[in-house]
Short mmCIF file of C-alpha atoms and ligand atoms in Angstrom, two decimals:
data_model
loop_
_atom_site.label_atom_id
_atom_site.label_comp_id
_atom_site.label_asym_id
_atom_site.label_seq_id
_atom_site.Cartn_x
_atom_site.Cartn_y
_atom_site.Cartn_z
CA MET M 1 -55.83 -0.59 66.70
CA LYS M 2 -56.27 -3.82 63.94
CA LYS M 3 -57.31 -0.86 61.36
CA PHE M 4 -54.11 0.76 62.62
CA THR M 5 -52.13 -2.03 62.27
CA ALA M 6 -53.77 -2.89 58.52
CA ILE M 7 -52.89 0.71 57.29
CA LEU M 8 -49.49 0.32 58.05
CA LEU M 9 -49.49 -2.83 56.35
CA ILE M 10 -50.36 -1.49 53.64
CA LEU M 11 -47.51 1.91 53.75
CA VAL M 12 -44.85 -0.56 54.72
CA MET M 13 -45.88 -2.73 51.46
CA MET M 14 -47.02 0.31 49.17
CA PHE M 15 -43.09 1.82 49.80
CA SER M 16 -41.00 -1.20 49.34
CA LEU M 17 -43.55 -1.92 46.00
CA SER M 18 -42.24 1.20 44.78
CA ALA M 19 -38.33 1.01 45.94
CA CYS M 20 -39.15 -2.73 44.00
CA GLY M 21 -40.44 -0.34 40.97
CA ALA M 22 -37.16 2.03 41.32
CA LYS M 23 -34.60 -0.65 41.85
CA ALA M 24 -36.36 -2.40 38.17
CA ASP M 25 -35.89 1.12 36.99
CA GLU M 26 -32.72 1.55 37.22
CA GLY M 27 -31.18 -1.71 36.05
CA SER M 28 -33.82 -2.32 33.59
CA SER M 29 -32.62 -1.91 29.57
CA ASP M 30 -35.43 1.25 29.43
CA ALA M 31 -32.55 2.97 30.34
CA LEU M 32 -31.04 1.59 27.50
CA PRO M 33 -30.76 3.37 23.65
CA THR M 34 -32.22 0.72 21.31
CA ILE M 35 -30.53 -0.08 18.30
CA GLY M 36 -31.97 -1.28 15.17
CA VAL M 37 -29.50 -3.91 13.46
CA THR M 38 -30.68 -6.12 10.67
CA ILE M 39 -28.38 -9.22 8.87
CA TYR M 40 -28.87 -10.09 5.45
CA LYS M 41 -29.11 -13.48 6.12
CA TYR M 42 -28.12 -15.13 9.32
CA ASP M 43 -27.97 -18.61 7.30
CA ASP M 44 -23.70 -17.06 6.46
CA ASN M 45 -21.56 -18.52 8.10
CA PHE M 46 -18.77 -15.20 8.43
CA MET M 47 -22.44 -12.80 9.08
CA SER M 48 -22.55 -15.03 12.29
CA PHE M 49 -19.57 -13.83 13.66
CA VAL M 50 -19.99 -10.95 13.31
CA ARG M 51 -23.53 -11.02 14.67
CA ARG M 52 -21.99 -11.99 17.72
CA ALA M 53 -19.22 -9.37 17.23
CA ILE M 54 -21.69 -7.14 18.19
CA GLU M 55 -24.18 -8.37 20.62
CA THR M 56 -21.26 -9.11 22.90
CA LYS M 57 -20.41 -5.01 22.69
CA ALA M 58 -23.81 -4.45 23.29
CA GLU M 59 -23.80 -6.09 26.13
CA GLY M 60 -25.08 -3.35 29.21
CA LYS M 61 -25.16 -1.21 27.00
CA ALA M 62 -27.07 -1.26 24.19
CA THR M 63 -30.85 -3.19 23.91
CA LEU M 64 -30.63 -4.84 19.54
CA GLU M 65 -33.07 -5.44 17.73
CA MET M 66 -31.65 -7.86 15.26
CA ASN M 67 -33.72 -8.69 12.28
CA ASP M 68 -32.90 -12.00 9.98
CA SER M 69 -33.22 -10.15 6.36
CA GLN M 70 -33.43 -13.86 5.32
CA ASN M 71 -30.99 -12.79 2.01
CA SER M 72 -34.77 -10.61 0.97
CA GLN M 73 -34.88 -6.81 0.45
CA ALA M 74 -38.82 -6.76 1.29
CA THR M 75 -38.49 -8.49 4.53
CA GLN M 76 -35.05 -5.75 5.60
CA ASN M 77 -37.09 -2.45 4.71
CA ASP M 78 -40.80 -4.02 6.32
CA GLN M 79 -37.93 -4.31 9.12
CA VAL M 80 -36.10 -0.98 8.87
CA ASP M 81 -40.11 0.17 9.01
CA THR M 82 -41.00 -1.90 12.31
CA MET M 83 -38.16 -0.70 14.26
CA ILE M 84 -38.49 2.73 13.36
CA SER M 85 -42.18 2.44 14.47
CA LYS M 86 -40.50 1.16 17.98
CA GLY M 87 -38.65 3.73 18.75
CA ALA M 88 -34.72 2.33 17.62
CA LYS M 89 -32.50 5.14 18.24
CA ALA M 90 -29.77 3.79 15.60
CA LEU M 91 -30.60 1.83 12.77
CA ALA M 92 -27.05 -1.23 12.01
CA ILE M 93 -28.08 -2.81 8.46
CA ASN M 94 -26.31 -5.00 6.65
CA LEU M 95 -28.25 -5.19 3.00
CA VAL M 96 -29.13 -7.86 1.14
CA ASP M 97 -29.26 -5.75 -2.21
CA PRO M 98 -26.31 -3.17 -1.93
CA GLN M 99 -28.27 -0.91 -4.06
CA ALA M 100 -31.48 -0.79 -2.11
CA ALA M 101 -29.01 1.85 0.28
CA SER M 102 -30.93 4.60 -0.83
CA ALA M 103 -34.17 3.69 0.08
CA ILE M 104 -32.79 2.00 3.69
CA ILE M 105 -31.97 6.04 3.16
CA GLU M 106 -35.08 7.17 2.45
CA LYS M 107 -36.84 5.54 5.59
CA ALA M 108 -33.74 7.35 8.11
CA LYS M 109 -33.97 10.57 6.78
CA LYS M 110 -38.13 10.87 7.12
CA ALA M 111 -37.93 9.64 10.89
CA ASP M 112 -34.23 11.74 11.11
CA LEU M 113 -32.61 8.74 12.50
CA PRO M 114 -28.89 8.13 11.87
CA VAL M 115 -27.74 5.12 10.33
CA ILE M 116 -24.81 2.45 9.87
CA PHE M 117 -24.44 0.23 6.71
CA PHE M 118 -22.34 -2.57 7.77
CA ASN M 119 -19.81 -5.65 4.88
CA LYS M 120 -22.30 -4.27 2.19
CA GLU M 121 -20.75 -1.17 0.76
CA PRO M 122 -23.29 1.10 -0.51
CA GLU M 123 -22.14 3.19 -3.74
CA THR M 124 -20.19 6.50 -2.29
CA SER M 125 -22.67 8.76 -3.49
CA VAL M 126 -26.11 7.15 -2.38
CA LEU M 127 -23.78 7.28 1.73
CA ALA M 128 -22.50 10.73 0.74
CA SER M 129 -26.68 11.70 -0.09
CA TYR M 130 -27.08 11.50 4.12
CA ASP M 131 -25.23 13.29 6.48
CA LYS M 132 -26.33 11.16 9.17
CA ALA M 133 -24.91 7.49 7.48
CA TRP M 134 -21.54 5.95 7.88
CA TYR M 135 -19.78 2.46 6.47
CA VAL M 136 -17.74 0.39 8.48
CA GLY M 137 -16.57 -2.59 6.19
CA THR M 138 -12.60 -3.10 4.45
CA ALA M 139 -11.24 -2.09 1.00
CA SER M 140 -12.90 -4.99 -1.20
CA ALA M 141 -10.09 -5.18 -3.23
CA GLU M 142 -7.47 -5.63 -0.31
CA ALA M 143 -8.20 -8.62 -0.11
CA GLY M 144 -7.88 -9.75 -4.05
CA VAL M 145 -4.47 -8.35 -3.54
CA ILE M 146 -4.15 -10.87 -0.37
CA GLN M 147 -4.95 -13.80 -1.89
CA GLY M 148 -3.01 -12.75 -5.21
CA GLU M 149 0.13 -12.41 -3.59
CA LEU M 150 -0.17 -15.57 -1.25
CA ILE M 151 -1.35 -17.28 -3.96
CA ALA M 152 1.58 -15.90 -6.25
CA ASN M 153 4.27 -17.73 -3.44
CA ALA M 154 3.15 -20.61 -2.75
CA TRP M 155 2.73 -21.16 -6.85
CA LYS M 156 6.08 -19.98 -6.94
CA ALA M 157 7.66 -22.18 -4.23
CA ASN M 158 5.82 -24.97 -5.39
CA PRO M 159 6.52 -25.76 -8.83
CA GLU M 160 5.19 -29.80 -8.84
CA TRP M 161 1.62 -27.92 -8.04
CA ASP M 162 2.07 -27.04 -11.98
CA ARG M 163 0.75 -30.20 -12.77
CA ASN M 164 1.59 -30.45 -16.65
CA GLY M 165 4.32 -28.23 -16.41
CA ASP M 166 3.15 -25.97 -19.40
CA GLY M 167 4.40 -22.85 -16.78
CA VAL M 168 0.42 -21.68 -16.74
CA MET M 169 -1.59 -21.45 -13.79
CA SER M 170 -4.89 -23.61 -14.52
CA TYR M 171 -7.57 -21.78 -11.73
CA VAL M 172 -11.57 -22.15 -10.87
CA LEU M 173 -12.97 -19.80 -9.49
CA LEU M 174 -15.69 -20.19 -7.20
CA LYS M 175 -16.91 -16.29 -6.45
CA GLY M 176 -18.89 -14.35 -4.20
CA GLU M 177 -22.96 -13.10 -4.66
CA PRO M 178 -22.40 -11.11 -8.29
CA GLY M 179 -22.88 -6.89 -7.25
CA HIS M 180 -21.43 -7.59 -4.14
CA PRO M 181 -18.56 -4.69 -3.81
CA ASP M 182 -16.27 -8.04 -2.08
CA ALA M 183 -17.17 -10.68 -5.02
CA GLU M 184 -16.16 -8.30 -7.86
CA ALA M 185 -12.98 -7.28 -6.27
CA ARG M 186 -11.54 -9.90 -5.32
CA THR M 187 -12.43 -11.30 -8.49
CA LYS M 188 -10.85 -8.94 -10.66
CA TYR M 189 -7.60 -8.29 -7.45
CA SER M 190 -6.06 -11.55 -6.51
CA VAL M 191 -5.88 -12.98 -11.12
CA GLU M 192 -4.36 -9.74 -11.13
CA THR M 193 -2.03 -9.15 -8.48
CA ILE M 194 -1.87 -13.98 -9.61
CA VAL M 195 -0.22 -11.95 -13.22
CA GLU M 196 1.25 -8.77 -12.05
CA ALA M 197 3.49 -11.68 -10.13
CA GLY M 198 5.08 -12.36 -13.80
CA ILE M 199 2.69 -16.12 -13.42
CA GLN M 200 0.33 -17.91 -16.37
CA VAL M 201 -2.87 -18.76 -16.02
CA GLU M 202 -5.58 -19.57 -17.61
CA GLU M 203 -9.26 -19.70 -16.60
CA LEU M 204 -10.39 -23.41 -16.09
CA GLU M 205 -13.78 -22.37 -15.21
CA LEU M 206 -15.50 -18.94 -12.88
CA GLN M 207 -19.01 -18.84 -11.89
CA THR M 208 -20.50 -17.62 -8.18
CA GLY M 209 -20.88 -19.94 -5.24
CA MET M 210 -23.33 -17.22 -3.78
CA TRP M 211 -20.24 -17.17 -0.57
CA ASP M 212 -22.32 -20.80 0.14
CA SER M 213 -20.67 -23.64 0.53
CA VAL M 214 -23.09 -25.90 -0.35
CA LYS M 215 -22.94 -24.39 -3.58
CA GLY M 216 -19.41 -25.21 -3.90
CA LYS M 217 -19.13 -28.68 -3.02
CA GLU M 218 -22.14 -28.69 -6.47
CA LEU M 219 -20.38 -26.61 -8.65
CA MET M 220 -16.66 -27.89 -7.18
CA ASP M 221 -18.01 -32.06 -8.36
CA ALA M 222 -18.85 -30.56 -11.46
CA TRP M 223 -15.74 -29.23 -12.39
CA ILE M 224 -13.45 -32.22 -10.92
CA ALA M 225 -15.57 -33.79 -13.43
CA LYS M 226 -14.84 -32.22 -16.36
CA HIS M 227 -11.54 -30.99 -15.90
CA GLY M 228 -10.03 -33.99 -13.24
CA ASP M 229 -6.05 -33.00 -12.32
CA ALA M 230 -6.30 -30.88 -14.80
CA ILE M 231 -7.03 -28.22 -12.26
CA GLU M 232 -4.07 -26.80 -10.23
CA MET M 233 -5.32 -24.26 -8.55
CA VAL M 234 -9.50 -23.06 -6.38
CA ILE M 235 -9.77 -20.00 -6.10
CA CYS M 236 -12.72 -19.02 -3.82
CA ASN M 237 -13.41 -15.19 -2.81
CA ASN M 238 -14.32 -16.51 0.20
CA ASP M 239 -14.01 -19.14 2.61
CA GLY M 240 -17.03 -20.51 2.77
CA MET M 241 -16.81 -21.90 -1.16
CA ALA M 242 -13.72 -22.83 0.10
CA LEU M 243 -14.90 -25.72 2.73
CA GLY M 244 -17.57 -27.28 -0.01
CA ALA M 245 -14.58 -27.17 -2.20
CA VAL M 246 -12.21 -28.93 -0.36
CA GLN M 247 -15.47 -31.43 0.86
CA SER M 248 -15.67 -31.92 -2.75
CA LEU M 249 -11.69 -32.47 -3.49
CA ASN M 250 -11.36 -34.85 -0.21
CA ALA M 251 -15.50 -36.81 -1.41
CA SER M 252 -13.24 -36.78 -5.13
CA GLY M 253 -10.01 -38.32 -3.80
CA TYR M 254 -7.61 -35.67 -3.25
CA PHE M 255 -5.76 -35.06 0.09
CA ASP M 256 -4.62 -39.25 0.59
CA ASP M 257 -1.98 -40.75 -1.23
CA GLY M 258 -0.52 -37.93 -2.09
CA LYS M 259 -3.19 -35.93 -3.72
CA PHE M 260 -3.29 -33.03 -3.75
CA MET M 261 -4.90 -29.42 -4.79
CA PRO M 262 -4.55 -26.05 -3.41
CA VAL M 263 -7.21 -23.97 -2.09
CA VAL M 264 -7.36 -20.44 -1.60
CA GLY M 265 -10.30 -19.09 1.07
CA VAL M 266 -10.26 -14.94 2.59
CA ASP M 267 -12.62 -14.39 5.91
CA ALA M 268 -10.02 -16.76 8.29
CA ILE M 269 -13.12 -18.94 9.52
CA PRO M 270 -12.08 -21.07 11.94
CA ASP M 271 -13.83 -23.98 10.06
CA VAL M 272 -11.06 -23.15 7.81
CA LEU M 273 -7.62 -22.14 10.18
CA GLU M 274 -8.81 -26.87 11.30
CA GLN M 275 -8.55 -27.26 7.27
CA ILE M 276 -5.40 -25.46 7.10
CA LYS M 277 -3.97 -27.27 9.68
CA ALA M 278 -5.01 -30.61 7.93
CA GLY M 279 -2.83 -29.97 4.80
CA LYS M 280 -5.93 -29.10 3.59
CA MET M 281 -5.54 -25.32 2.32
CA VAL M 282 -2.90 -22.90 1.58
CA GLY M 283 -4.10 -19.94 3.41
CA THR M 284 -6.58 -17.58 3.82
CA VAL M 285 -7.09 -13.58 4.35
CA LEU M 286 -7.76 -12.41 7.92
CA ASN M 287 -11.13 -11.08 6.78
CA ASP M 288 -11.61 -9.05 10.52
CA ALA M 289 -15.74 -9.69 11.77
CA LYS M 290 -14.45 -9.44 15.89
CA ASN M 291 -14.16 -5.82 15.15
CA GLN M 292 -15.88 -4.76 11.63
CA GLY M 293 -18.75 -6.33 14.11
CA GLY M 294 -16.82 -3.84 16.81
CA ALA M 295 -16.72 -0.86 15.26
CA THR M 296 -20.40 -1.43 13.71
CA PHE M 297 -21.99 -1.32 17.50
CA ASP M 298 -19.35 1.76 18.60
CA LEU M 299 -20.82 3.73 16.31
CA ALA M 300 -24.03 2.75 16.09
CA LEU M 301 -23.99 3.21 19.93
CA ASN M 302 -22.10 7.02 19.74
CA VAL M 303 -25.31 7.67 16.99
CA ALA M 304 -28.31 6.35 19.05
CA ASN M 305 -26.29 9.17 21.98
CA GLY M 306 -26.29 11.94 20.20
CA LYS M 307 -22.37 12.17 19.39
CA ASP M 308 -20.37 11.87 16.84
CA PRO M 309 -19.91 8.05 15.06
CA LEU M 310 -16.19 8.23 16.65
CA ASP M 311 -15.94 9.53 20.21
CA GLY M 312 -14.43 8.08 22.14
CA THR M 313 -13.01 5.09 19.97
CA GLU M 314 -9.96 4.46 17.83
CA TRP M 315 -11.40 3.76 14.49
CA THR M 316 -10.73 6.28 11.88
CA LEU M 317 -12.79 7.53 8.61
CA ASP M 318 -12.18 7.90 4.81
CA GLU M 319 -12.86 10.65 3.00
CA GLY M 320 -16.19 7.68 2.03
CA LYS M 321 -17.35 7.76 5.77
CA ALA M 322 -15.88 4.49 6.06
CA VAL M 323 -14.47 2.76 8.46
CA ARG M 324 -11.72 0.43 6.88
CA VAL M 325 -10.84 -2.91 9.02
CA PRO M 326 -8.14 -4.49 7.36
CA TYR M 327 -7.85 -7.66 6.24
CA VAL M 328 -4.38 -10.15 6.84
CA ALA M 329 -2.26 -12.91 4.84
CA VAL M 330 -3.52 -16.86 6.90
CA THR M 331 -1.20 -19.75 6.38
CA ILE M 332 -0.56 -21.60 8.32
CA ASP M 333 3.24 -19.38 9.73
CA ASN M 334 1.16 -17.68 11.44
CA ILE M 335 -2.55 -19.36 12.31
CA GLU M 336 -2.38 -18.74 15.80
CA PHE M 337 -2.89 -14.50 14.74
CA ALA M 338 -6.00 -15.68 13.66
CA GLU M 339 -6.78 -18.07 15.58
CA GLU M 340 -7.74 -15.07 18.64
CA ALA M 341 -8.54 -13.09 15.70
CA TYR M 342 -12.40 -14.88 15.54
CA LYS M 343 -12.14 -15.95 19.40
C1 BGC R 1 -17.84 -12.13 3.27
C2 BGC R 1 -18.13 -14.13 2.72
C3 BGC R 1 -20.20 -13.22 2.96
C4 BGC R 1 -20.41 -12.37 2.54
C5 BGC R 1 -21.44 -11.56 2.69
C6 BGC R 1 -17.89 -10.51 3.11
O1 BGC R 1 -17.04 -9.61 3.36
O2 BGC R 1 -15.81 -12.58 2.67
O3 BGC R 1 -18.07 -14.21 3.66
O4 BGC R 1 -20.96 -14.22 2.69
O5 BGC R 1 -18.85 -10.58 2.65
O6 BGC R 1 -22.65 -10.34 3.41
#
């Protein structure tokens, strides 16, 4: 009898264990596809919002292998190899060096894996070289045009900004990473648009602050020391550098006792929206992190599941296989709109 009870007990235990196992499997992430993601460096203000958008959208739908490429293309290449060997079903790549897209495509091709590039746009011909490669980002030039229009309108509405009254806008420009399509296009089109609006300009300084607020502050410190009040406009390729410029201007006594300097950025990150509200920045251009991260994930999930990249989504691809999320001008007048976009 004792023996019988013992056997029964063992059988009951075995049954309940296997039932538990089945339950665990159903709910476990094993059932979800793995998507390998790289961010060119976690230490980038704007990209931290894109990353968050990807992570939020992935909840319950995919397992993410998220990598910080630490601003090193060699590191990123290794990470891609590891993700492939670990069985990722799709790759979502924020390149360190936009020129490295072909090397990543070679790896993806060999493993027959689809790849979604985002934020740093590969050359069109490189993207076209692999039928399983797509891009999610923006139309880089658009931010420059919108920023230029915003600056031209504000300049015309505030004649006192022309401090020396010579009818010329003397500007300094903090450029993003050279060779980055966003940095090149924003630099070109912002100034061109101001000129097209009939405003004469003089470039006092143009240097790269590498998208970074510390570098932006250092450059602005040096420019204030050199040019002082001769600077009449601070144009920044992104908000990170704009924040650095504002910090520098603050320390030099601007935004106090009626002393003002117009600063304009791109991204509309929450810290900059605060500066606009405080009257320390004129405006920015919304670079929609939530939708860029969202679209990157939607496409990556679809292709990881063997579906068409746009299946069940509202996104559209242009002739260059790119989803382009629009930019929007942001000033104090529509600040709530930008706040919503970053929630
Ligand atoms: C953003 C920058 C960011 C860069 C990273 C740009 O689109 O405006 O803030 O540093 O992307 O690649």
